[in-house]
XYZ file of C-alpha atoms in Angstrom:
279
model
C 0.207 -0.270 0.218
C 1.197 3.373 -0.857
C 1.657 5.813 2.176
C -0.367 8.983 2.024
C 0.001 12.067 4.384
C -2.632 14.933 4.128
C -1.829 18.497 5.577
C -4.311 21.410 5.732
C -5.057 23.811 8.387
C -8.730 23.513 8.012
C -9.471 20.044 9.974
C -12.777 19.608 8.347
C -11.051 19.461 5.128
C -8.250 16.998 6.283
C -11.211 15.063 7.766
C -12.960 15.003 4.693
C -10.726 13.814 2.559
C -9.268 11.269 4.910
C -12.842 9.577 5.141
C -14.840 10.386 1.961
C -11.725 9.047 -0.550
C -11.626 5.288 -0.963
C -7.871 4.883 -0.456
C -7.707 1.322 -0.825
C -9.588 1.219 -4.242
C -5.988 2.731 -5.408
C -3.694 0.669 -3.491
C -3.131 3.610 -0.946
C -3.887 4.261 2.816
C -3.589 7.485 5.085
C -0.897 6.789 7.565
C -0.959 10.547 9.108
C -2.518 13.742 8.896
C -1.401 17.364 10.133
C -2.969 20.552 10.484
C 0.176 22.751 10.043
C 2.884 23.237 7.616
C 5.701 22.587 10.272
C 4.060 19.687 11.760
C 3.571 18.470 8.191
C 7.214 18.567 7.411
C 8.104 16.533 10.573
C 5.714 13.971 9.765
C 6.978 13.752 6.240
C 10.636 13.573 7.154
C 9.687 10.796 9.810
C 7.302 8.415 7.951
C 8.488 9.338 4.154
C 5.318 8.962 2.671
C 4.731 8.197 -1.275
C 2.033 10.694 -1.722
C 1.121 14.098 0.133
C -1.684 16.217 -0.391
C -1.262 19.770 1.056
C -2.487 23.145 1.359
C 0.302 25.710 0.470
C -1.461 28.734 2.055
C -1.001 28.061 5.589
C 0.080 30.322 8.426
C 3.793 30.881 9.146
C 4.896 29.087 6.051
C 5.614 29.873 2.326
C 3.999 27.245 0.242
C 6.296 27.360 -2.409
C 9.404 27.249 -0.291
C 7.776 24.329 1.431
C 7.350 22.487 -1.567
C 10.749 23.045 -3.037
C 12.241 21.786 0.438
C 10.027 18.488 -0.119
C 11.172 18.057 -3.652
C 15.088 18.351 -2.672
C 14.901 16.164 0.081
C 12.304 13.490 -1.366
C 12.645 13.657 -5.276
C 10.348 10.636 -6.030
C 7.514 11.952 -3.643
C 4.202 12.722 -5.396
C 2.805 15.956 -4.548
C -0.752 17.212 -4.927
C -1.552 20.815 -3.667
C -5.051 22.070 -2.661
C -4.970 25.542 -2.721
C -7.559 28.684 -2.796
C -4.873 30.574 -4.972
C -6.045 31.122 -8.264
C -2.811 33.221 -9.733
C -1.700 31.439 -12.873
C 1.660 32.411 -12.224
C 1.876 30.764 -8.654
C 0.459 27.612 -10.300
C 3.320 27.650 -12.819
C 5.945 28.010 -10.256
C 4.272 24.834 -8.442
C 4.374 22.987 -11.240
C 7.925 23.824 -12.104
C 9.066 22.845 -8.852
C 7.742 19.126 -9.526
C 4.277 19.405 -8.107
C 2.159 16.410 -9.648
C -1.409 18.045 -9.522
C -2.847 21.282 -8.650
C -6.082 21.183 -7.220
C -7.983 24.494 -6.389
C -10.510 24.932 -3.291
C -13.369 23.807 -3.195
C -12.037 20.278 -5.125
C -14.861 17.904 -6.191
C -14.394 14.251 -5.474
C -13.802 13.569 -9.114
C -10.944 15.824 -9.167
C -9.405 14.642 -6.100
C -9.970 10.832 -7.455
C -7.933 11.742 -10.497
C -5.167 13.252 -8.875
C -4.997 10.066 -6.846
C -5.426 7.681 -9.824
C -2.622 9.844 -11.659
C 0.001 9.576 -8.927
C -0.848 5.761 -8.086
C -0.311 4.873 -11.717
C 3.061 6.702 -11.772
C 4.012 5.053 -8.537
C 2.838 1.809 -10.067
C 5.123 2.504 -13.624
C 7.959 3.228 -11.366
C 7.915 -0.253 -9.361
C 6.978 -2.251 -12.869
C 10.255 -0.492 -14.397
C 12.274 -1.133 -11.328
C 11.473 -4.897 -11.141
C 11.886 -5.293 -15.009
C 15.408 -3.941 -14.696
C 16.128 -6.634 -11.787
C 14.932 -9.430 -13.998
C 16.388 -8.124 -17.045
C 19.586 -10.049 -16.480
C 18.318 -12.788 -14.585
C 15.762 -14.162 -16.876
C 16.120 -17.892 -18.024
C 14.277 -17.629 -21.149
C 16.327 -17.221 -24.444
C 15.595 -14.141 -26.100
C 16.488 -13.005 -29.446
C 19.386 -10.273 -29.876
C 16.710 -8.185 -31.781
C 14.005 -8.544 -29.200
C 16.580 -7.812 -26.556
C 17.922 -4.718 -27.956
C 14.308 -3.532 -28.517
C 13.481 -4.140 -25.106
C 16.392 -2.635 -23.847
C 15.928 0.538 -25.759
C 12.146 0.897 -24.556
C 13.216 0.565 -20.878
C 15.907 3.151 -21.262
C 13.975 5.710 -23.288
C 10.937 5.318 -20.376
C 13.754 5.504 -17.813
C 15.467 8.372 -19.082
C 12.025 10.338 -19.842
C 11.207 9.715 -16.088
C 14.876 10.613 -14.947
C 14.859 13.767 -16.962
C 11.418 14.988 -15.769
C 13.040 14.057 -12.021
C 16.188 15.946 -12.453
C 14.565 18.972 -14.136
C 11.714 19.454 -10.932
C 14.933 18.679 -8.341
C 17.060 21.383 -10.162
C 14.378 23.991 -10.152
C 13.451 23.216 -6.680
C 17.122 23.848 -5.470
C 17.156 26.659 -7.611
C 14.173 28.336 -5.860
C 15.807 27.379 -2.517
C 19.009 28.925 -3.222
C 17.116 32.333 -4.369
C 15.135 32.377 -1.342
C 18.168 31.922 0.672
C 19.794 34.551 -1.320
C 16.996 37.222 -0.794
C 16.746 36.343 3.131
C 20.744 36.912 3.275
C 20.514 40.221 1.238
C 17.714 41.497 3.548
C 19.177 40.607 6.868
C 23.086 40.877 6.098
C 23.179 43.454 8.735
C 22.159 40.613 11.474
C 24.228 37.986 12.828
C 22.687 35.560 10.581
C 23.604 31.892 10.555
C 23.510 29.232 8.190
C 20.994 27.197 10.666
C 18.782 30.172 10.608
C 18.720 30.891 6.773
C 18.183 26.830 6.629
C 15.164 27.138 8.864
C 13.673 29.836 6.579
C 13.862 27.645 3.581
C 12.702 24.456 5.331
C 15.535 22.168 4.712
C 18.516 20.925 6.920
C 21.694 22.730 7.195
C 23.677 20.031 5.255
C 20.949 20.515 2.210
C 21.507 24.326 2.122
C 25.048 24.430 2.223
C 25.164 21.674 -0.807
C 22.640 23.420 -2.744
C 24.362 27.138 -2.034
C 27.888 25.206 -3.298
C 25.998 23.577 -6.230
C 24.388 26.371 -7.484
C 26.902 29.485 -7.100
C 30.331 27.365 -6.333
C 30.532 29.276 -3.098
C 29.671 28.455 0.768
C 27.229 30.268 3.104
C 29.808 32.259 4.630
C 31.522 33.354 0.895
C 28.161 34.727 -0.087
C 27.342 36.386 2.900
C 30.645 37.924 3.070
C 30.329 39.075 -0.749
C 26.778 40.535 0.210
C 28.103 42.610 2.978
C 31.355 44.051 1.182
C 29.227 44.974 -1.825
C 27.207 47.161 0.441
C 30.201 48.416 2.276
C 31.552 49.522 -1.236
C 28.668 51.664 -1.629
C 28.709 53.110 1.953
C 32.674 53.901 1.453
C 31.656 56.467 -1.298
C 30.405 58.595 1.811
C 33.570 60.386 3.228
C 31.553 61.342 6.268
C 31.321 57.488 7.419
C 34.113 56.231 9.340
C 35.193 52.682 8.475
C 34.476 51.308 11.879
C 30.787 52.492 11.549
C 30.473 50.997 8.194
C 31.891 47.968 9.173
C 29.105 47.407 12.121
C 26.380 48.796 9.623
C 27.028 46.014 7.076
C 27.068 43.199 9.698
C 30.739 42.569 10.958
C 31.289 42.290 14.658
C 34.830 44.230 14.580
C 36.644 46.421 12.225
C 39.552 43.919 12.017
C 37.774 41.019 10.486
C 35.926 43.510 8.278
C 39.554 44.811 6.950
C 40.697 41.146 6.586
C 37.557 40.236 4.436
C 37.576 43.307 2.536
C 41.310 43.129 1.278
C 40.689 39.121 0.126
C 38.073 39.917 -1.657
C 38.812 43.304 -3.267
C 42.808 43.032 -3.179
C 43.015 46.536 -1.833
C 41.930 47.916 1.943
C 38.796 49.594 2.678
C 40.898 53.136 2.719
C 42.540 52.456 -0.597
C 39.377 51.575 -2.169
C 37.868 54.948 -0.387
C 40.518 56.994 -2.054
C 40.480 55.748 -5.284
C 36.885 56.374 -5.629
C 36.958 59.783 -4.143
């Protein structure tokens, strides 16, 4: 049986979908429900379900960021979202992040069943492909070279198509998380922000965020934060009335010595030399 988790901050919707949908008819069972996004994430990471139905407009959580986090951590998971948003751009972004079905509230039973059928069929197809690959080299019945070649080609084509779709949505999700992280850093660079804090805001682990930042930008969290801070410092250095120490503090460095060291490392000259060359 495929494991299903339902997440929505409206208990009546959670209860309704859980009880009314004939899950067993699709080879599924509801293993858990949640009434908040954060609770839902905890359950998903613990139970690793095959399918989730989730709202994406819950208090305290950015729905698209949550979907991106899930797609990066669980690329094989089937995701159907339930939402009151009727914004086409929002729907397009969700689909690019790898959402399998986009259901507008109020959804009728036929729509929910169609989404469930599609996701169950997709999972069944994957399972069949996996089984075929496992038995391909152990079959005892002789097969002609031509038939064997044709069968292998069909499996490879199907597998490549599925893999390409997964890779695309996973890349889009990773890119979305990186952009969200960088935006948060650009808005909060004056504060003492940490990798753990930014990871929490993007709903992924520190390890995942660090890996994504390196993979998409080629830089570590600290390097990116330093670049943001030094770029802002360069703007402030154009004002001769501002002291180096004040600028250092204003862009988020704890002490001027560290600021000076980082500035020279990135720019090749000291902050004073940079100022003098620009005034």
